[in-house]
Short mmCIF file of C-alpha atoms in Angstrom, two decimals:
data_model
loop_
_atom_site.label_atom_id
_atom_site.label_comp_id
_atom_site.label_asym_id
_atom_site.label_seq_id
_atom_site.Cartn_x
_atom_site.Cartn_y
_atom_site.Cartn_z
CA MET V 13 -54.75 -56.79 19.31
CA THR V 14 -55.29 -58.96 22.54
CA ASN V 15 -56.81 -61.52 20.53
CA ARG V 16 -53.92 -62.68 18.42
CA PRO V 17 -52.92 -65.98 18.59
CA GLU V 18 -49.43 -66.67 20.17
CA LEU V 19 -46.35 -66.14 17.90
CA PRO V 20 -44.06 -69.16 17.43
CA PRO V 21 -40.77 -69.09 20.11
CA GLU V 22 -38.69 -68.34 17.54
CA ILE V 23 -40.55 -65.02 16.23
CA ALA V 24 -41.60 -64.06 19.52
CA ARG V 25 -38.39 -63.40 20.86
CA ARG V 26 -37.39 -61.16 18.17
CA ARG V 27 -37.30 -57.19 18.46
CA THR V 28 -36.49 -54.89 15.42
CA PHE V 29 -36.23 -51.78 16.62
CA ALA V 30 -34.41 -48.57 15.16
CA ILE V 31 -32.71 -45.61 16.97
CA ILE V 32 -34.03 -42.09 16.39
CA SER V 33 -32.27 -38.84 17.31
CA HIS V 34 -31.17 -35.61 16.51
CA PRO V 35 -27.67 -35.63 15.10
CA ASP V 36 -24.88 -35.84 18.05
CA ALA V 37 -27.18 -37.03 20.42
CA GLY V 38 -25.28 -40.50 20.87
CA LYS V 39 -26.72 -42.55 18.41
CA THR V 40 -24.41 -43.88 16.52
CA THR V 41 -22.08 -44.38 20.13
CA LEU V 42 -25.50 -46.11 21.26
CA THR V 43 -25.39 -49.01 18.61
CA GLU V 44 -22.27 -49.44 18.85
CA LYS V 45 -22.15 -50.15 22.85
CA PHE V 46 -25.58 -52.38 21.79
CA LEU V 47 -23.22 -54.18 19.44
CA LEU V 48 -20.65 -54.76 22.32
CA TYR V 49 -22.89 -56.51 24.67
CA GLY V 50 -24.50 -58.84 21.90
CA GLY V 51 -20.62 -59.91 21.45
CA ALA V 52 -20.93 -58.62 17.73
CA ILE V 53 -17.68 -56.89 17.58
CA GLN V 54 -15.11 -56.80 20.71
CA MET V 55 -14.15 -53.56 21.10
CA ALA V 56 -16.68 -50.54 20.48
CA GLY V 57 -15.88 -47.84 17.85
CA GLN V 58 -15.99 -44.26 19.07
CA VAL V 59 -17.08 -41.74 16.87
CA ARG V 60 -14.44 -39.23 17.98
CA ALA V 61 -11.54 -40.84 18.99
CA LYS V 62 -7.97 -41.36 17.13
CA GLY V 63 -6.74 -43.97 15.05
CA GLU V 64 -7.82 -47.31 15.11
CA ALA V 65 -10.51 -46.81 18.01
CA ARG V 66 -12.50 -44.27 15.92
CA ARG V 67 -13.76 -47.03 13.47
CA THR V 68 -17.07 -47.46 13.77
CA ARG V 69 -18.51 -50.15 12.43
CA SER V 70 -21.55 -49.33 11.60
CA ASP V 71 -20.52 -46.15 9.40
CA PHE V 72 -19.23 -47.61 6.50
CA MET V 73 -19.14 -45.10 3.36
CA GLN V 74 -15.94 -43.30 3.52
CA MET V 75 -17.48 -39.64 4.13
CA GLU V 76 -19.51 -41.01 7.12
CA LYS V 77 -15.59 -41.84 8.38
CA ASP V 78 -14.19 -38.74 7.84
CA ARG V 79 -17.11 -36.76 8.83
CA GLY V 80 -18.53 -38.59 11.84
CA ILE V 81 -21.67 -38.91 11.42
CA SER V 82 -23.98 -41.30 9.63
CA VAL V 83 -25.18 -41.07 6.42
CA SER V 84 -26.99 -43.85 5.39
CA ALA V 85 -29.16 -46.37 7.60
CA SER V 86 -27.86 -49.60 8.91
CA ALA V 87 -28.42 -52.61 10.16
CA MET V 88 -27.26 -54.95 12.44
CA SER V 89 -28.38 -58.12 13.90
CA PHE V 90 -27.53 -59.40 17.58
CA ASP V 91 -28.88 -61.74 20.31
CA PHE V 92 -28.16 -60.87 23.48
CA GLY V 93 -30.41 -63.09 26.67
CA LYS V 94 -32.49 -64.97 25.07
CA TYR V 95 -33.72 -62.37 22.65
CA ARG V 96 -32.58 -61.74 19.26
CA TYR V 97 -32.34 -58.16 18.37
CA ASN V 98 -32.70 -56.38 14.97
CA LEU V 99 -31.32 -53.01 15.26
CA VAL V 100 -31.48 -50.12 12.53
CA ASP V 101 -29.58 -47.30 13.00
CA THR V 102 -30.60 -44.12 11.40
CA PRO V 103 -29.22 -41.10 10.18
CA GLY V 104 -30.24 -38.05 12.09
CA HIS V 105 -29.25 -34.98 9.79
CA SER V 106 -32.45 -33.80 8.74
CA ASP V 107 -30.75 -34.04 5.05
CA PHE V 108 -31.34 -37.67 5.28
CA SER V 109 -34.92 -37.73 6.49
CA GLU V 110 -36.33 -39.05 3.35
CA ASP V 111 -33.87 -42.28 4.19
CA THR V 112 -35.32 -42.65 7.94
CA TYR V 113 -39.22 -42.44 7.36
CA ARG V 114 -38.37 -45.48 5.11
CA THR V 115 -36.63 -47.22 7.47
CA LEU V 116 -39.50 -46.83 10.35
CA THR V 117 -41.53 -48.58 8.06
CA ALA V 118 -39.84 -51.40 8.59
CA VAL V 119 -39.63 -51.67 12.65
CA ASP V 120 -41.82 -52.59 15.52
CA ALA V 121 -40.60 -49.86 17.55
CA ALA V 122 -37.92 -47.42 18.08
CA VAL V 123 -35.42 -45.68 20.68
CA MET V 124 -35.53 -42.19 21.31
CA VAL V 125 -32.28 -41.13 22.25
CA ILE V 126 -31.98 -37.19 23.70
CA ASP V 127 -28.78 -35.35 24.84
CA GLY V 128 -29.13 -34.58 28.19
CA ALA V 129 -28.00 -31.15 27.77
CA LYS V 130 -29.92 -30.51 24.92
CA GLY V 131 -33.11 -32.50 25.89
CA VAL V 132 -35.88 -32.53 22.47
CA GLU V 133 -34.40 -30.82 19.65
CA SER V 134 -36.03 -30.31 16.34
CA GLN V 135 -34.60 -33.42 14.38
CA THR V 136 -36.00 -35.73 17.20
CA GLN V 137 -39.31 -33.89 17.07
CA LYS V 138 -40.05 -33.95 13.41
CA LEU V 139 -38.76 -38.01 13.79
CA PHE V 140 -40.93 -38.43 16.43
CA GLU V 141 -43.48 -37.39 14.39
CA VAL V 142 -43.40 -40.00 12.19
CA CYS V 143 -43.42 -42.38 15.01
CA ARG V 144 -46.51 -40.67 15.83
CA LEU V 145 -48.16 -41.63 12.25
CA ARG V 146 -47.04 -45.34 12.31
CA ASP V 147 -48.13 -45.77 16.40
CA LEU V 148 -44.98 -47.07 16.97
CA PRO V 149 -43.99 -48.05 20.66
CA ILE V 150 -40.91 -45.43 22.10
CA LEU V 151 -38.65 -46.16 25.03
CA THR V 152 -36.38 -43.32 25.47
CA PHE V 153 -32.58 -42.58 27.04
CA CYS V 154 -30.99 -39.93 27.80
CA ASN V 155 -27.80 -39.97 26.98
CA LYS V 156 -24.60 -37.82 28.10
CA MET V 157 -25.50 -38.10 32.32
CA ASP V 158 -21.89 -37.79 32.71
CA ARG V 159 -21.94 -34.29 31.73
CA GLU V 160 -23.06 -31.49 32.93
CA SER V 161 -26.92 -31.72 32.20
CA ARG V 162 -30.45 -30.32 32.87
CA ASP V 163 -32.66 -30.99 35.85
CA THR V 164 -34.11 -34.53 35.41
CA PHE V 165 -37.90 -33.30 35.86
CA GLU V 166 -37.12 -30.76 33.39
CA ILE V 167 -36.42 -32.77 30.57
CA ILE V 168 -38.89 -35.02 31.47
CA ASP V 169 -41.00 -31.98 31.04
CA GLU V 170 -39.68 -31.48 28.29
CA ILE V 171 -40.61 -34.53 26.19
CA GLN V 172 -44.20 -34.57 28.26
CA GLU V 173 -44.97 -31.14 26.61
CA ASN V 174 -43.39 -31.23 22.88
CA LEU V 175 -44.17 -34.80 22.38
CA ALA V 176 -47.56 -34.95 23.96
CA ILE V 177 -46.68 -38.82 25.74
CA ASP V 178 -46.61 -39.91 29.06
CA VAL V 179 -43.17 -40.08 30.31
CA THR V 180 -42.47 -42.81 33.15
CA PRO V 181 -38.69 -42.98 34.61
CA ALA V 182 -37.59 -46.48 34.59
CA SER V 183 -34.61 -45.57 35.78
CA TRP V 184 -33.17 -41.93 38.39
CA PRO V 185 -30.11 -40.13 38.03
CA ILE V 186 -27.88 -39.88 41.16
CA GLY V 187 -25.63 -36.95 40.69
CA VAL V 188 -25.12 -34.61 37.65
CA GLY V 189 -22.17 -34.26 35.41
CA ARG V 190 -19.04 -34.93 37.52
CA GLU V 191 -20.64 -36.18 40.43
CA PHE V 192 -22.76 -38.49 37.87
CA ILE V 193 -22.27 -42.01 40.33
CA GLY V 194 -24.89 -44.21 38.51
CA CYS V 195 -28.82 -44.87 38.32
CA TYR V 196 -31.45 -46.19 40.43
CA ASP V 197 -33.17 -48.79 38.68
CA ILE V 198 -36.55 -48.24 39.56
CA LEU V 199 -38.34 -51.64 37.48
CA ARG V 200 -36.03 -53.75 39.95
CA ASP V 201 -34.75 -51.80 42.54
CA ARG V 202 -30.39 -51.79 42.16
CA LEU V 203 -28.52 -49.53 42.35
CA GLU V 204 -26.09 -49.05 38.98
CA LEU V 205 -22.94 -47.85 39.82
CA MET V 206 -21.12 -46.57 36.45
CA ASP V 207 -16.74 -47.29 36.56
CA ARG V 208 -15.81 -44.26 34.54
CA ALA V 209 -12.10 -45.82 34.03
CA ASP V 210 -12.75 -48.50 31.47
CA ARG V 211 -15.46 -47.51 29.39
CA ASN V 212 -15.86 -51.02 27.83
CA LYS V 213 -16.27 -52.82 30.61
CA ILE V 214 -20.36 -53.29 31.75
CA ALA V 215 -20.96 -51.89 34.86
CA GLU V 216 -21.90 -53.06 38.57
CA SER V 217 -25.41 -53.28 40.05
CA ILE V 218 -26.19 -53.50 43.75
CA GLU V 219 -29.68 -55.27 44.90
CA PHE V 220 -31.81 -53.33 47.02
CA ASN V 221 -35.00 -54.27 49.05
CA GLY V 222 -36.76 -50.58 48.00
CA ILE V 223 -35.29 -47.37 48.51
CA ASP V 224 -35.34 -47.19 52.36
CA ASP V 225 -32.87 -50.08 52.39
CA PRO V 226 -30.21 -48.36 55.01
CA LYS V 227 -27.35 -50.16 52.40
CA LEU V 228 -27.58 -47.12 50.06
CA ALA V 229 -26.00 -44.90 52.65
CA GLU V 230 -22.74 -47.07 51.57
CA HIS V 231 -22.68 -46.85 48.54
CA VAL V 232 -23.70 -43.42 47.66
CA PRO V 233 -22.13 -40.31 49.13
CA ALA V 234 -24.95 -38.31 51.83
CA HIS V 235 -25.56 -35.11 50.15
CA LEU V 236 -26.35 -36.50 46.68
CA LEU V 237 -28.29 -39.31 48.60
CA GLU V 238 -30.77 -36.84 49.89
CA LYS V 239 -31.03 -34.92 47.02
CA PHE V 240 -31.98 -38.55 45.49
CA LEU V 241 -34.38 -39.46 47.97
CA GLU V 242 -36.26 -36.17 47.84
CA GLU V 243 -36.49 -36.47 44.29
CA ILE V 244 -37.65 -39.90 43.83
CA GLU V 245 -40.34 -39.46 46.09
CA MET V 246 -41.78 -36.21 44.17
CA ALA V 247 -41.40 -38.44 41.19
CA LYS V 248 -43.36 -41.03 42.26
CA GLU V 249 -45.84 -38.50 43.22
CA LEU V 250 -46.20 -36.42 39.75
CA LEU V 251 -45.34 -38.66 37.27
CA PRO V 252 -47.40 -41.89 36.07
CA THR V 253 -46.54 -45.71 36.34
CA LEU V 254 -45.07 -48.10 34.01
CA ASP V 255 -48.02 -49.71 31.99
CA PRO V 256 -47.37 -51.92 29.51
CA ALA V 257 -50.28 -51.76 27.25
CA SER V 258 -49.69 -48.14 26.85
CA VAL V 259 -46.38 -48.29 25.84
CA LEU V 260 -47.37 -50.76 22.94
CA ASN V 261 -49.78 -48.30 21.68
CA GLY V 262 -47.25 -45.62 21.71
CA SER V 263 -48.97 -43.28 24.38
CA MET V 264 -46.48 -43.77 27.02
CA THR V 265 -42.33 -43.92 26.63
CA PRO V 266 -40.42 -45.18 29.46
CA ILE V 267 -37.38 -43.27 30.00
CA TRP V 268 -33.71 -44.57 31.12
CA PHE V 269 -30.58 -42.24 32.32
CA GLY V 270 -27.15 -43.37 31.44
CA SER V 271 -23.49 -42.76 29.16
CA ALA V 272 -23.55 -44.73 26.18
CA MET V 273 -19.95 -43.93 26.29
CA ASN V 274 -19.03 -45.20 29.25
CA SER V 275 -21.48 -48.38 28.59
CA PHE V 276 -23.86 -46.99 31.67
CA GLY V 277 -27.78 -47.47 31.17
CA VAL V 278 -27.23 -49.53 27.89
CA LYS V 279 -28.06 -53.24 29.62
CA GLU V 280 -31.05 -51.81 31.44
CA LEU V 281 -32.16 -50.33 27.86
CA MET V 282 -31.72 -53.84 26.40
CA ASP V 283 -33.34 -55.58 28.99
CA GLY V 284 -36.27 -52.77 29.06
CA LEU V 285 -36.34 -53.56 25.07
CA ALA V 286 -36.83 -57.27 25.68
CA THR V 287 -39.63 -56.81 28.52
CA TYR V 288 -41.59 -53.85 27.24
CA GLY V 289 -40.57 -53.71 23.28
CA PRO V 290 -43.52 -55.83 20.91
CA GLU V 291 -43.12 -58.60 19.26
CA PRO V 292 -42.95 -58.79 15.11
CA GLN V 293 -46.50 -56.79 14.41
CA VAL V 294 -48.86 -57.12 11.63
CA GLN V 295 -48.06 -55.63 8.14
CA SER V 296 -50.00 -53.29 6.45
CA ALA V 297 -50.50 -54.49 3.06
CA GLU V 298 -53.35 -54.89 0.07
CA PRO V 299 -55.18 -57.20 -0.44
CA ARG V 300 -54.80 -58.15 2.82
CA ASN V 301 -52.52 -57.73 5.53
CA ILE V 302 -49.57 -60.26 6.19
CA ALA V 303 -49.59 -61.88 10.04
CA PRO V 304 -46.10 -62.54 10.98
CA GLU V 305 -47.75 -65.93 12.31
CA GLU V 306 -48.37 -66.88 8.66
CA SER V 307 -46.38 -70.41 7.43
CA LYS V 308 -45.74 -68.71 4.18
CA VAL V 309 -43.22 -66.23 4.02
CA ALA V 310 -43.74 -62.56 2.55
CA GLY V 311 -40.69 -59.24 2.70
CA PHE V 312 -40.68 -56.49 1.66
CA VAL V 313 -37.58 -53.81 0.80
CA PHE V 314 -37.35 -50.58 2.18
CA LYS V 315 -33.99 -49.84 1.57
CA VAL V 316 -31.76 -50.69 -1.04
CA GLN V 317 -27.57 -49.30 -0.75
CA ALA V 318 -25.62 -49.73 -3.76
CA ASN V 319 -21.73 -50.39 -3.25
CA MET V 320 -21.53 -51.52 0.00
CA ASP V 321 -18.35 -53.14 -0.59
CA PRO V 322 -16.43 -50.81 -2.63
CA LYS V 323 -14.22 -53.78 -4.32
CA HIS V 324 -17.92 -55.03 -6.25
CA ARG V 325 -20.70 -52.97 -7.60
CA ASP V 326 -22.99 -54.62 -5.82
CA ARG V 327 -26.07 -53.82 -4.62
CA VAL V 328 -28.15 -55.08 -1.74
CA ALA V 329 -31.80 -54.71 -0.94
CA PHE V 330 -32.77 -54.86 2.68
CA VAL V 331 -35.73 -56.70 3.21
CA ARG V 332 -37.86 -57.15 6.47
CA LEU V 333 -39.58 -60.38 6.85
CA ALA V 334 -43.38 -59.83 7.47
CA SER V 335 -43.99 -63.43 8.01
CA GLY V 336 -43.14 -66.81 7.83
CA HIS V 337 -39.29 -68.43 8.60
CA PHE V 338 -36.63 -68.26 5.07
CA GLU V 339 -34.51 -70.64 4.34
CA ARG V 340 -31.68 -70.35 1.74
CA GLY V 341 -32.30 -71.43 -1.44
CA MET V 342 -35.93 -70.30 -1.23
CA LYS V 343 -38.11 -69.17 -4.50
CA LEU V 344 -40.28 -65.96 -3.50
CA THR V 345 -41.77 -64.51 -6.06
CA HIS V 346 -41.42 -60.41 -6.97
CA VAL V 347 -44.74 -59.27 -7.14
CA ARG V 348 -44.10 -56.08 -9.25
CA SER V 349 -42.70 -57.94 -12.14
CA LYS V 350 -44.32 -61.44 -11.10
CA LYS V 351 -41.17 -62.87 -12.02
CA GLN V 352 -39.63 -65.70 -9.60
CA MET V 353 -36.15 -65.28 -7.62
CA ALA V 354 -34.08 -68.02 -6.21
CA ILE V 355 -32.38 -66.40 -3.22
CA THR V 356 -29.67 -68.05 -2.88
CA ASN V 357 -26.99 -65.78 -0.94
CA PRO V 358 -29.27 -63.79 1.42
CA VAL V 359 -27.17 -61.82 3.77
CA LEU V 360 -27.49 -61.35 7.93
CA PHE V 361 -25.71 -57.98 8.98
CA LEU V 362 -23.45 -57.61 12.16
CA ALA V 363 -22.77 -54.27 10.65
CA SER V 364 -20.33 -54.14 7.71
CA ASP V 365 -19.44 -57.58 8.67
CA ARG V 366 -21.68 -59.33 6.64
CA GLU V 367 -22.73 -63.39 6.99
CA LEU V 368 -24.68 -65.39 4.60
CA ALA V 369 -27.94 -66.12 6.56
CA GLU V 370 -29.18 -69.72 6.07
CA GLU V 371 -32.69 -68.93 7.99
CA ALA V 372 -34.47 -66.20 8.90
CA TRP V 373 -37.72 -65.74 11.07
CA ALA V 374 -40.53 -62.83 10.66
CA GLY V 375 -39.41 -60.08 12.23
CA ASP V 376 -35.53 -60.31 10.66
CA ILE V 377 -33.75 -57.84 8.48
CA ILE V 378 -31.83 -59.62 5.51
CA GLY V 379 -30.12 -58.15 3.04
CA ILE V 380 -30.59 -59.74 -0.79
CA PRO V 381 -28.01 -59.25 -3.24
CA ASN V 382 -29.02 -58.00 -6.62
CA HIS V 383 -28.28 -56.67 -10.26
CA GLY V 384 -31.32 -53.88 -9.79
CA GLN V 385 -34.01 -55.82 -10.26
CA LEU V 386 -35.15 -55.08 -6.42
CA ARG V 387 -36.24 -51.18 -5.85
CA ILE V 388 -37.72 -49.98 -2.65
CA GLY V 389 -41.42 -50.40 -1.41
CA ASP V 390 -41.38 -53.87 -3.63
CA THR V 391 -42.70 -57.17 -2.38
CA LEU V 392 -41.88 -60.77 -1.90
CA THR V 393 -43.78 -63.65 -1.10
CA GLU V 394 -44.37 -67.09 -1.84
CA GLY V 395 -46.55 -66.55 -4.65
CA GLU V 396 -49.75 -64.59 -3.09
CA ALA V 397 -50.00 -61.10 -4.92
CA ILE V 398 -49.81 -59.21 -1.48
CA ARG V 399 -48.32 -55.40 -2.25
CA VAL V 400 -47.04 -53.73 1.03
CA THR V 401 -48.10 -50.33 1.55
CA GLY V 402 -47.58 -47.46 3.30
CA ILE V 403 -43.69 -46.92 2.02
CA PRO V 404 -43.50 -43.08 0.99
CA SER V 405 -41.65 -41.45 -1.61
CA PHE V 406 -41.35 -37.34 -1.14
CA ALA V 407 -40.67 -34.90 -3.71
CA PRO V 408 -37.25 -32.45 -3.60
CA GLU V 409 -37.18 -29.74 -2.20
CA LEU V 410 -33.66 -28.08 -4.30
CA LEU V 411 -32.90 -29.44 -7.70
CA GLN V 412 -29.64 -28.91 -9.35
CA SER V 413 -28.38 -30.02 -12.29
CA CYS V 414 -25.37 -32.32 -13.14
CA ARG V 415 -23.37 -32.89 -15.60
CA ALA V 416 -20.10 -34.83 -16.11
CA GLY V 417 -16.67 -32.84 -16.22
CA ASP V 418 -15.93 -35.00 -19.08
CA PRO V 419 -18.51 -35.05 -21.67
CA MET V 420 -17.53 -37.92 -23.24
CA LYS V 421 -18.03 -39.54 -19.71
CA ALA V 422 -21.69 -39.09 -19.96
CA LYS V 423 -23.69 -42.24 -19.98
CA HIS V 424 -21.15 -43.80 -17.29
CA LEU V 425 -23.22 -40.78 -15.37
CA GLU V 426 -26.19 -42.15 -16.60
CA LYS V 427 -25.91 -44.85 -15.51
CA ALA V 428 -24.22 -43.62 -11.81
CA LEU V 429 -27.37 -41.50 -11.27
CA MET V 430 -29.83 -44.54 -12.22
CA GLN V 431 -27.96 -46.62 -9.66
CA PHE V 432 -28.17 -43.89 -6.96
CA ALA V 433 -31.67 -43.40 -7.65
CA GLU V 434 -32.89 -46.85 -7.05
CA GLU V 435 -31.46 -46.49 -3.67
CA GLY V 436 -33.90 -43.50 -3.29
CA ALA V 437 -30.78 -41.63 -2.58
CA ALA V 438 -31.72 -38.81 -4.72
CA LYS V 439 -34.07 -38.06 -7.57
CA VAL V 440 -33.07 -38.39 -10.75
CA PHE V 441 -34.96 -36.47 -13.73
CA LYS V 442 -34.85 -36.53 -17.56
CA PRO V 443 -35.69 -33.67 -19.09
CA THR V 444 -37.52 -33.90 -22.51
CA PHE V 445 -35.55 -31.02 -23.69
CA GLY V 446 -32.16 -30.44 -23.25
CA SER V 447 -29.11 -32.37 -21.83
CA GLY V 448 -28.06 -33.77 -18.60
CA PHE V 449 -29.75 -34.47 -15.61
CA ILE V 450 -31.45 -32.65 -13.12
CA VAL V 451 -30.99 -34.10 -9.98
CA GLY V 452 -33.22 -33.55 -6.91
CA VAL V 453 -32.91 -34.17 -2.97
CA VAL V 454 -34.39 -33.54 0.57
CA GLY V 455 -31.34 -31.55 1.57
CA ALA V 456 -28.74 -29.45 0.88
CA LEU V 457 -25.64 -31.85 1.88
CA GLN V 458 -27.14 -34.69 -0.29
CA PHE V 459 -25.35 -32.54 -3.41
CA GLU V 460 -22.03 -33.16 -1.31
CA VAL V 461 -22.32 -36.84 -0.62
CA LEU V 462 -23.56 -37.81 -4.26
CA ALA V 463 -20.48 -36.09 -5.61
CA SER V 464 -17.75 -37.96 -3.53
CA ARG V 465 -19.69 -40.84 -4.01
CA ILE V 466 -19.66 -40.66 -7.81
CA GLU V 467 -16.31 -39.68 -7.68
CA LEU V 468 -15.15 -42.78 -5.20
CA GLU V 469 -16.93 -45.59 -6.39
CA TYR V 470 -17.19 -44.13 -10.20
CA GLY V 471 -14.48 -42.53 -11.04
CA LEU V 472 -16.48 -39.47 -12.19
CA PRO V 473 -15.63 -36.12 -11.45
CA VAL V 474 -18.92 -34.10 -11.36
CA ARG V 475 -20.78 -30.82 -10.68
CA PHE V 476 -23.91 -29.82 -9.75
CA GLU V 477 -25.02 -26.68 -11.30
CA GLY V 478 -28.27 -24.30 -10.60
CA SER V 479 -31.15 -25.00 -12.10
CA GLN V 480 -33.71 -22.65 -12.90
CA PHE V 481 -36.31 -25.20 -11.33
CA THR V 482 -36.99 -25.04 -7.45
CA SER V 483 -39.46 -28.73 -7.36
CA ALA V 484 -41.29 -31.40 -8.69
CA ARG V 485 -44.14 -32.74 -8.79
CA TRP V 486 -45.58 -36.28 -9.96
CA VAL V 487 -48.56 -35.88 -12.66
CA ALA V 488 -51.39 -38.21 -12.25
CA GLY V 489 -54.59 -38.46 -14.06
CA GLU V 490 -56.60 -39.58 -17.26
CA LYS V 491 -53.76 -40.61 -20.11
CA ASP V 492 -55.85 -38.25 -22.79
CA ALA V 493 -55.56 -35.34 -20.30
CA VAL V 494 -51.96 -35.82 -18.84
CA ASP V 495 -51.03 -36.67 -22.61
CA LYS V 496 -52.21 -32.95 -23.18
CA PHE V 497 -50.95 -31.27 -20.21
CA VAL V 498 -47.82 -32.57 -21.57
CA ALA V 499 -47.85 -30.94 -24.94
CA ALA V 500 -48.49 -27.88 -24.05
CA ASN V 501 -45.76 -27.81 -20.93
CA LYS V 502 -43.35 -29.41 -23.16
CA GLN V 503 -40.34 -27.78 -21.54
CA HIS V 504 -41.43 -28.05 -17.90
CA ILE V 505 -41.62 -31.93 -18.22
CA ALA V 506 -39.18 -34.65 -17.37
CA THR V 507 -39.21 -38.26 -16.59
CA ASP V 508 -38.02 -40.05 -13.36
CA ASN V 509 -36.19 -43.23 -13.68
CA ASP V 510 -39.31 -45.30 -13.08
CA GLY V 511 -40.16 -43.29 -15.99
CA ASP V 512 -42.92 -41.61 -14.40
CA THR V 513 -44.27 -38.48 -15.98
CA VAL V 514 -42.76 -35.76 -13.58
CA PHE V 515 -43.56 -31.61 -14.13
CA LEU V 516 -40.70 -29.59 -13.07
CA THR V 517 -41.92 -26.37 -11.30
CA ARG V 518 -39.89 -22.64 -10.62
CA LEU V 519 -42.83 -20.95 -8.86
CA GLN V 520 -45.93 -21.88 -6.59
CA TRP V 521 -47.33 -19.94 -9.47
CA ASP V 522 -46.84 -22.60 -11.82
CA ILE V 523 -48.54 -25.63 -9.47
CA ASP V 524 -51.53 -23.00 -9.13
CA ARG V 525 -51.83 -22.09 -13.05
CA VAL V 526 -52.00 -26.10 -13.59
CA VAL V 527 -54.54 -26.45 -10.72
CA ARG V 528 -56.62 -23.78 -12.66
CA ASP V 529 -56.38 -24.56 -15.91
CA TYR V 530 -56.18 -28.39 -15.68
CA PRO V 531 -58.46 -29.68 -13.53
CA ASP V 532 -58.68 -33.15 -14.43
CA VAL V 533 -54.59 -34.07 -13.97
CA LYS V 534 -53.31 -34.18 -10.24
CA LEU V 535 -50.19 -33.24 -9.31
CA THR V 536 -48.62 -34.60 -6.49
CA ALA V 537 -45.71 -34.51 -3.84
CA THR V 538 -45.43 -37.86 -2.45
CA LYS V 539 -45.76 -41.04 -4.54
CA GLU V 540 -46.30 -44.28 -3.35
CA MET V 541 -42.86 -46.28 -3.87
CA MET V 542 -43.46 -48.60 -6.80
CA VAL V 543 -46.70 -49.81 -7.34
#
């Protein structure tokens, strides 16, 4: 929207973005390097390294540290140059795609990380589809250029074909794998050289007047220079030049090349985000949209994380501020329950080091500790009843019944499961018949995560057993129709943690039968979070 009023400078300098990628493309490492540049951490942890060096800052759950994967999305803020970056790290494992999907509702842009040897992988494609739905601007970072990687044109081609988006190079790699010496920054005509010896050092850059500058030969070996000049001529002919407007509407992505592990190419990517990335955007809501320059504060919860600090039973709701200037101690209205909440101890995240936030602006992500009043999809405003829309909840694809190892602890298990359900880590259904709970998740790895977290955080050994049900659907319709349907199908009915009616199915046939016999009852596979 070109006719929008100018944003106040504090809001305009915010850049809120998520990093998306396939597992192991180097997303968490890139996050670490961002924090290193932003001065948030002194030494970047590596996901695969020994001892102290491998405590990655953004992976704080025990399981994440053990397996070297990111399970829950974490949020971090840092300053670099005159900009404030709010970065949300998302899990790349498909089992956690729901968490990732919700995270993408809270950001204005996405950085897509691609492995130079593998190109576009299945999970990247899935996450990309989600960004597409929301027309998010996307910036691409091609990682691991210091390893043997594919031909640069091949990678660009693959992105254009698989993701149907125009790609324009922002930098061009010189040399491949062992011979990789650095990149030429096309946007600013400078050569960035990579230092292999010290990983946490920032690369040196040399300025040139265009590609034909004879000084290039002093820094680049002859055979590489020849190949580079040839490639760049082709690139200029064949690939579109960068158009900031198409980047903002999501139809074009600039691509940077680099190696996150060697801190190379990261700074250019950050400058690119500042220059071409969007400022805080308008948030869709009912009955009206929320514009960031409004003076009244509004925000919404996109994620709830329980027990970030194992010593306390706490829950932190991650809130994305959609408008206004928030100050600590403000009273905000919780739209769903119409109650006022005084927000006395909001936190800003520098990975797992939290600090009290004295103030925050539209575009920032703050954490609000609470005892379960805030759920995913809740809106907080200064009194006006606005509901942020478009935060989905998906039907689980795998169901298992869950029992405590010790029958006397059934009550504790209920509490633990409810907490995870509110976090959105799993769906918990209580069948009308029989005892026990049925837990539904989107991917099989989540059962292990749940079991390990229940044991660690609550000290309860649990076992998951197969269940006769394979899928769940939410039931909607007129009250009489729903009651009649429930009475007839008692053994299939359960309630979820919000008390909504759920129909548990064994086969597709069950769903078809309901559609045939109960035309006035609707079964849905998603429900908007918390209306």
